[in-house]
Coordinates of N, CA and C in Angstrom, one line a residue:
X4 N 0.8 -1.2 0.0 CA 0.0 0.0 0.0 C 0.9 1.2 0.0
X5 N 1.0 2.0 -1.0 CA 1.3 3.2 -0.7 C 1.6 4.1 0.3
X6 N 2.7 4.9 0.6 CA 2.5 5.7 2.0 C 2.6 7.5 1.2
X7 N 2.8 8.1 2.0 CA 2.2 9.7 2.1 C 3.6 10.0 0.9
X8 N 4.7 9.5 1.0 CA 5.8 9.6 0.4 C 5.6 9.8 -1.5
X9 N 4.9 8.3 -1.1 CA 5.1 7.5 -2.7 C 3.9 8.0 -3.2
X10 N 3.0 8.7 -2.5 CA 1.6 8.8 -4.0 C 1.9 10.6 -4.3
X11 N 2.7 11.5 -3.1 CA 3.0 12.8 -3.1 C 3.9 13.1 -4.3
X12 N 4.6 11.6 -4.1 CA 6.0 12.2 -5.3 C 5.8 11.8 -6.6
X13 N 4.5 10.9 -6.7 CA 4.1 10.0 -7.9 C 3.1 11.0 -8.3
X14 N 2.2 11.8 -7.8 CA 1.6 13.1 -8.4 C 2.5 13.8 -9.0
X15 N 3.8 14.9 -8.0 CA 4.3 15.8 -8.9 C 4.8 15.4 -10.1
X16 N 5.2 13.6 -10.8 CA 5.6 13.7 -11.6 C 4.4 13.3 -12.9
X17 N 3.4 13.1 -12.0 CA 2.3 12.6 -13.0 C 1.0 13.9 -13.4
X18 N 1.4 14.8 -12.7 CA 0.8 16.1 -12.6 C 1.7 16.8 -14.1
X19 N 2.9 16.7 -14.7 CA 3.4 17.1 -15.5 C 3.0 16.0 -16.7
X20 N 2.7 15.2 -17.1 CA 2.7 14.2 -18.1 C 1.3 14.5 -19.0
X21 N 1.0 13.7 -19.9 CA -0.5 14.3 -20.4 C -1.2 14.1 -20.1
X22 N -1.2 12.7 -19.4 CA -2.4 12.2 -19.0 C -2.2 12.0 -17.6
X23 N -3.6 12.2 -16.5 CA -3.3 12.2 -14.9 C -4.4 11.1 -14.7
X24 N -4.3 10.6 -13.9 CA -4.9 9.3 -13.2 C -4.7 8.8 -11.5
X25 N -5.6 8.9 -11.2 CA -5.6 8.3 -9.5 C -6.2 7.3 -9.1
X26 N -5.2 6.4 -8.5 CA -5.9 4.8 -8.3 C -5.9 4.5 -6.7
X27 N -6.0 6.0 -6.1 CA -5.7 5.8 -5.1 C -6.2 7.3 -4.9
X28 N -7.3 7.4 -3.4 CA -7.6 8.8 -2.9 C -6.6 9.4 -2.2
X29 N -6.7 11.1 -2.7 CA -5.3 11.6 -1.8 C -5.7 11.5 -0.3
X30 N -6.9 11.7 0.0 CA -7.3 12.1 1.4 C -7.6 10.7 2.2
X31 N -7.1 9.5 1.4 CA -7.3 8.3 2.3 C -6.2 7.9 3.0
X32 N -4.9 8.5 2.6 CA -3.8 9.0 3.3 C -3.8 10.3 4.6
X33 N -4.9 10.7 4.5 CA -4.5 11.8 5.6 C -4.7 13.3 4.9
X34 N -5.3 14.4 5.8 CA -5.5 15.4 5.5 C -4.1 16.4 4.5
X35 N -2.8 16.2 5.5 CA -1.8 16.6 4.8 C -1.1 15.6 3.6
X36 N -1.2 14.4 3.3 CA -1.1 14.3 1.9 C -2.4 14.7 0.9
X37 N -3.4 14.7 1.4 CA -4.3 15.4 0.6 C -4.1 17.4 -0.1
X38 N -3.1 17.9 1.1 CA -2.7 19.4 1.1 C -1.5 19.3 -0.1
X39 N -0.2 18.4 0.1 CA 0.4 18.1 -0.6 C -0.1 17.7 -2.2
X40 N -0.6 16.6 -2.4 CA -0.9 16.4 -3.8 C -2.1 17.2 -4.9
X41 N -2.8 18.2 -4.1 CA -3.2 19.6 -4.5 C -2.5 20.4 -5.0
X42 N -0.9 20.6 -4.2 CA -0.3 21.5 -4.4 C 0.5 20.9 -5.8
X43 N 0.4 19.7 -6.0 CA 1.3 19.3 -7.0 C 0.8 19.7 -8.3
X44 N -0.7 19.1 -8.0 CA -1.6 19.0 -9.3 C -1.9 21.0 -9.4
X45 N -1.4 21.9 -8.6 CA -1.4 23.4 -9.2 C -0.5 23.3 -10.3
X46 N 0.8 22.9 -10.0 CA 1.9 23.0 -11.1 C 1.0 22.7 -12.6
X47 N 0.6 21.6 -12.6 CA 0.1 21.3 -13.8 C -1.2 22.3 -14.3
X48 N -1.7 22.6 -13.3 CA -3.1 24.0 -13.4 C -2.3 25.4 -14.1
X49 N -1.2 25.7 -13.5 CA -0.3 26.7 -14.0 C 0.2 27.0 -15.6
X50 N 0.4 25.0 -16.0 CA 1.1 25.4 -17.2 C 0.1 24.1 -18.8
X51 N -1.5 24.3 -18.0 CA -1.9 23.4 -18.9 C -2.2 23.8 -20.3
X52 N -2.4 25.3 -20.1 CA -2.2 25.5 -21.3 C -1.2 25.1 -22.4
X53 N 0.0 25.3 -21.8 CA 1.6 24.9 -22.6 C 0.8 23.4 -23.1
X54 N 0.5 22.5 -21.9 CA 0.6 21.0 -22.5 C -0.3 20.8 -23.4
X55 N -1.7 21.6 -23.4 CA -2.5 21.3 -24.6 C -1.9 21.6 -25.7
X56 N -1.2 23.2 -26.3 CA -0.2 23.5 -27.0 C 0.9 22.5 -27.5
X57 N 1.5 21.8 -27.0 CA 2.0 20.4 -27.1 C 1.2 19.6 -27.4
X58 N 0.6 19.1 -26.7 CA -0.1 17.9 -27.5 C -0.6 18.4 -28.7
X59 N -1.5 19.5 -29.3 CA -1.6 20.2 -30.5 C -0.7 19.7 -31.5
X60 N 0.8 20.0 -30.9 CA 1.8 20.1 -31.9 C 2.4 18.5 -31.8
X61 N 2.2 17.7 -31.0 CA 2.6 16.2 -30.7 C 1.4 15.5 -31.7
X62 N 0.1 15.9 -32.2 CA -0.4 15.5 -33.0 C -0.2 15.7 -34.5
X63 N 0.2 17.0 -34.6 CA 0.8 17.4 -36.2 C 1.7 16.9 -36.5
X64 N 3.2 16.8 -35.3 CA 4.3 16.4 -36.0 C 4.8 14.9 -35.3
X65 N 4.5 14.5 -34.9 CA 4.6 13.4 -34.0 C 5.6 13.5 -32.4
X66 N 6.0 14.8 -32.4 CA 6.7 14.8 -31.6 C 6.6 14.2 -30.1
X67 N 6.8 13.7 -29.5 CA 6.1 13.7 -28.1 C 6.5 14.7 -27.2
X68 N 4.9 14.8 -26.5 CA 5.2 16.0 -25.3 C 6.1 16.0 -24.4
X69 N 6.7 14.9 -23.6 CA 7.5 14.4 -22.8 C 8.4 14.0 -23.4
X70 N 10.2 14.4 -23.5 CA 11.3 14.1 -24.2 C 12.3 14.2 -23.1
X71 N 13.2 12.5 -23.3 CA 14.5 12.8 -22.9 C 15.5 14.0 -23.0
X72 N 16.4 14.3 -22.2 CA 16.9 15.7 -22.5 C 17.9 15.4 -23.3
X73 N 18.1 14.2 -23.9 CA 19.2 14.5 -25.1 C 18.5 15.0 -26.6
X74 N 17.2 15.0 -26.5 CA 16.0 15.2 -27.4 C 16.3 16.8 -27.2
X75 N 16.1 17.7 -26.3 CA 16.7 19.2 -26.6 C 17.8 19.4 -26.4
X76 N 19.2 18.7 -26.3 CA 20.4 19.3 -26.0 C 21.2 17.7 -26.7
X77 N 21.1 17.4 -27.9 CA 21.8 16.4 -28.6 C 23.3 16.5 -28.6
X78 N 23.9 17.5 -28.4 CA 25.4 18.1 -28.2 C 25.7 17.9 -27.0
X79 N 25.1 17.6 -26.1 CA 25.4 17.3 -24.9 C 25.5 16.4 -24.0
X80 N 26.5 16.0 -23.5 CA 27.1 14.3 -23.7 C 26.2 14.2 -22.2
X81 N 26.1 14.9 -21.2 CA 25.7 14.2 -20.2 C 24.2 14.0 -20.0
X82 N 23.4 14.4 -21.2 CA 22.1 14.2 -21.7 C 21.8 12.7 -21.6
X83 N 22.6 12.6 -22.3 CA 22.5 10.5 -22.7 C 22.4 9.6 -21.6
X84 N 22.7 10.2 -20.3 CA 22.6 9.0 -19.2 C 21.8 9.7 -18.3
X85 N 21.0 10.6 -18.6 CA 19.9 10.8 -17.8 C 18.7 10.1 -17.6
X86 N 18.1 9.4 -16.6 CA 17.0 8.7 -16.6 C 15.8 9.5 -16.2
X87 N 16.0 10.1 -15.1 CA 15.5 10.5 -14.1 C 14.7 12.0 -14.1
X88 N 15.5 12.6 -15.2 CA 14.6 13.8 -15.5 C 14.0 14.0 -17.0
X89 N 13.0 14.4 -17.6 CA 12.6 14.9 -18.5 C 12.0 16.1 -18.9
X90 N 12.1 16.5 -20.5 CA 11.6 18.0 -20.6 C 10.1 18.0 -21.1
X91 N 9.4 18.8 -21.0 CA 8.0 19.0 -21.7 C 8.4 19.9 -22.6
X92 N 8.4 19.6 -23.9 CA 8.3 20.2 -25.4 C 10.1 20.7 -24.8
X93 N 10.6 21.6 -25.7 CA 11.9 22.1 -25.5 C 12.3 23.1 -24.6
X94 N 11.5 23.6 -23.7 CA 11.8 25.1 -23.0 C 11.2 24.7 -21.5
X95 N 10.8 23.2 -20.9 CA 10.7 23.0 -19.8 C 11.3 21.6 -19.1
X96 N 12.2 22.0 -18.1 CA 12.9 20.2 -17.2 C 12.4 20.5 -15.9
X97 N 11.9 18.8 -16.3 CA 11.2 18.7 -15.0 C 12.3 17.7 -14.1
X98 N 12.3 17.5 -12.6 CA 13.8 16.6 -12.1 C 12.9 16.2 -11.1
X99 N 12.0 15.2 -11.3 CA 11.4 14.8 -9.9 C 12.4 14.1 -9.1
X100 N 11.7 14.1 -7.8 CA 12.5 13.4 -6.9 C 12.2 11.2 -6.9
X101 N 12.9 10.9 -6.9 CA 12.8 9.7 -7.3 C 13.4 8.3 -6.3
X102 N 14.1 8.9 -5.2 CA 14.4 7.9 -4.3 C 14.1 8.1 -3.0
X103 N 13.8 7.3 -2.4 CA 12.7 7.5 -1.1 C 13.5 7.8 0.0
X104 N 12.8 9.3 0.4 CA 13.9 9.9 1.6 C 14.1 11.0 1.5
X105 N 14.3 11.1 0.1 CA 15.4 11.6 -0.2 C 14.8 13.4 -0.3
X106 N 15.4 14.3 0.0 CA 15.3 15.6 0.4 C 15.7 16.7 -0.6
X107 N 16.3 16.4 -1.5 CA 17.6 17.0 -2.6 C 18.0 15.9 -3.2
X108 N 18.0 16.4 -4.7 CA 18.7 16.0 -5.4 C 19.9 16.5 -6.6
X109 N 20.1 16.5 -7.0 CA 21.1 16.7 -8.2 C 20.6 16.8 -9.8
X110 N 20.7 18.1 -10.6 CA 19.8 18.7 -11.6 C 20.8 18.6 -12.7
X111 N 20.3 18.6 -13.9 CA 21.3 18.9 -14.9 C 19.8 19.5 -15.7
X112 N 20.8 20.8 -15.8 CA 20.2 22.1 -17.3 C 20.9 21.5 -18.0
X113 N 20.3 21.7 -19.4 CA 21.0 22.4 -20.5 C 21.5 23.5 -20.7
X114 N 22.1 23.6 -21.7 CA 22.3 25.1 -22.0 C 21.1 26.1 -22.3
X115 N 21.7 27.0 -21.9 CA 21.3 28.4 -21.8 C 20.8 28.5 -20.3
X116 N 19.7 29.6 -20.3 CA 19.5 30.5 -18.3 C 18.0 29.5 -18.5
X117 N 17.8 29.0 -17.3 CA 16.5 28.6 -16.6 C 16.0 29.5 -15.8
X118 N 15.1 29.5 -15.2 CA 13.9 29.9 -14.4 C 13.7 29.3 -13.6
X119 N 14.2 28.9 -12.2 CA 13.2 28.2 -11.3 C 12.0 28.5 -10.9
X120 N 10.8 27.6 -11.2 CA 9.4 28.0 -11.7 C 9.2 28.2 -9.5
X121 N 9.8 27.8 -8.3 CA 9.4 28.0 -7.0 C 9.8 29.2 -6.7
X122 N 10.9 29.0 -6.8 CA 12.0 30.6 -6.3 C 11.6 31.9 -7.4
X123 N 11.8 31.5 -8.5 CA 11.8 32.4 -9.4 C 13.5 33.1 -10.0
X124 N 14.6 32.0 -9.1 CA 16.0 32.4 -9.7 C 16.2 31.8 -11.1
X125 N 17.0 32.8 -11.4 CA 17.8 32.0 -12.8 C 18.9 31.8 -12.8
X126 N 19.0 30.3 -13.0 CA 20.1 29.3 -13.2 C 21.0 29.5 -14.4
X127 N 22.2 29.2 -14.9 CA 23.1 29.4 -15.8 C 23.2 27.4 -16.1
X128 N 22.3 27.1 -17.1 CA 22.8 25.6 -17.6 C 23.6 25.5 -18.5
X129 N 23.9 24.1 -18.7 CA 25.1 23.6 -19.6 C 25.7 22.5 -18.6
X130 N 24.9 22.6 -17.1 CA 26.0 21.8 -16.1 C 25.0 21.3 -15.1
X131 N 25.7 20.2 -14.6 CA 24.9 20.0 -13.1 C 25.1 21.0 -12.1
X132 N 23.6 21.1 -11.3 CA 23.6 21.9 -10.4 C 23.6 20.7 -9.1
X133 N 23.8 21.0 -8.1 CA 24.0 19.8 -7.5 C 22.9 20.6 -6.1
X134 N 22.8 18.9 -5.2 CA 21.9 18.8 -4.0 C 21.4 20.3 -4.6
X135 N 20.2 20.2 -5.1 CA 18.9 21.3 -5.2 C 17.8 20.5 -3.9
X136 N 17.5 21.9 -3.5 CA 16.4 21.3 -2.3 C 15.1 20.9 -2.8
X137 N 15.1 19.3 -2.4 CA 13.5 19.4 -2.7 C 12.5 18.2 -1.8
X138 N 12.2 19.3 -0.6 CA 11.4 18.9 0.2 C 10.0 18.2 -0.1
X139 N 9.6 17.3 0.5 CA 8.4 16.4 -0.6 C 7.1 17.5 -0.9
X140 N 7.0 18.6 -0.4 CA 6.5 19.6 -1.1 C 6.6 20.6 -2.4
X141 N 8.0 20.1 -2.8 CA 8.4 20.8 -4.0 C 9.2 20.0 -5.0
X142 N 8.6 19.7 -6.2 CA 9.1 19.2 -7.4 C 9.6 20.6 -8.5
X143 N 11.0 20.2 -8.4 CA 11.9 20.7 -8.9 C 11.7 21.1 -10.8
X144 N 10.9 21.8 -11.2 CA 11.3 22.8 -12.4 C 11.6 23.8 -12.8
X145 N 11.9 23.7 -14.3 CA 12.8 24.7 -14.7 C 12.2 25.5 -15.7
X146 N 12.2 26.3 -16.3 CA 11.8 26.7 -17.7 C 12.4 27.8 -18.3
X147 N 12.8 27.7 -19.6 CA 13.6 28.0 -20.4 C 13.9 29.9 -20.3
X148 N 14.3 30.9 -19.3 CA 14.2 32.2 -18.8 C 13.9 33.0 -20.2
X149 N 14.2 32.6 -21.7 CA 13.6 33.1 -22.8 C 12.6 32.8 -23.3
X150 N 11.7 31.9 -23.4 CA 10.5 31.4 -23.6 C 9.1 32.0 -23.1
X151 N 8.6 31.7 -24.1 CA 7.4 33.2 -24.1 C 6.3 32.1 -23.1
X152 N 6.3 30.7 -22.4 CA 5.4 30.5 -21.7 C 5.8 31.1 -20.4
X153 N 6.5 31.9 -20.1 CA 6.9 32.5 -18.8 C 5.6 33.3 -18.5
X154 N 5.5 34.1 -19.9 CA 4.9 34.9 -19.9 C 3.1 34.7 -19.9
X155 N 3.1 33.3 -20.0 CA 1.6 32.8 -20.4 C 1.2 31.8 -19.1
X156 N 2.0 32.0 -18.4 CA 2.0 31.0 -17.1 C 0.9 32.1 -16.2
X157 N -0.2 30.6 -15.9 CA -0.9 31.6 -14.6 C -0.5 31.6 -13.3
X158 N 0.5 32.4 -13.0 CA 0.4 32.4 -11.7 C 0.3 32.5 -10.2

């Protein structure tokens, strides 16, 4: 059975994908994982417009909405052994958290400036950023600081 951990961290990554599904009530866990997986599923409230826009363009060209990051950054060797993070369309990485416990993890941008979509700093990619904090309240994105969904984000 699932604990408070595994369906909190399995929303913020499933709150970004195209399709969302719950096989399991947030609030049958408890009031505060119910507070948490709200807060996840806002991210996705924030930027659904972007994903319908993608899927749009995932139907014209086949692209998929969800791409390994060697898919936007082919020049870049440490793309290729990335499992763990993915981008939506080219101007957004997402780095869930992925091992149980765990508080921070370790980010790799691409090149060019990010956006941390929590803080609102901009990151300089091309490199790993290392132990980024991410308390099971916050899944870790980025988005591309030139990209005109900055601008189209509700937030």
């Amino acid at each position: 059975f699932p604990d408070k951990e595994l369906l909190v961290r399995w929303t913020q990554v499933n709150a970004l994908m195209p399709a969302m599904q719950f096989s399991l009530a947030p609030w049958d866990l408890g009031r505060e994982t119910e507070r948490l997986v709200t807060k996840a599923i806002s991210i996705r409230r924030k930027l659904e417009d972007h994903l319908v826009t993608l899927a749009e363009e995932a139907a014209e060209t086949l692209t998929p909405i969800c791409r390994p990051l060697w898919m936007i950054a082919p020049d870049e060797e440490d793309t290729y052994q990335i499992q763990d993070q993915f981008a939506l369309g080219n101007d957004i990485i997402v780095a869930p958290v992925v091992c149980r416990g765990a508080r921070s993890r370790d980010v790799y941008l691409t090149e060019g400036m990010w956006r941390d979509v929590v803080n609102g700093s901009v990151i300089e990619g091309g490199k790993w950023i290392k132990n980024v904090s991410s308390p099971l309240d916050h899944l870790p994105v980025y988005i591309r600081d030139d990209s005109s969904i900055l601008t189209h984000i509700r937030w």
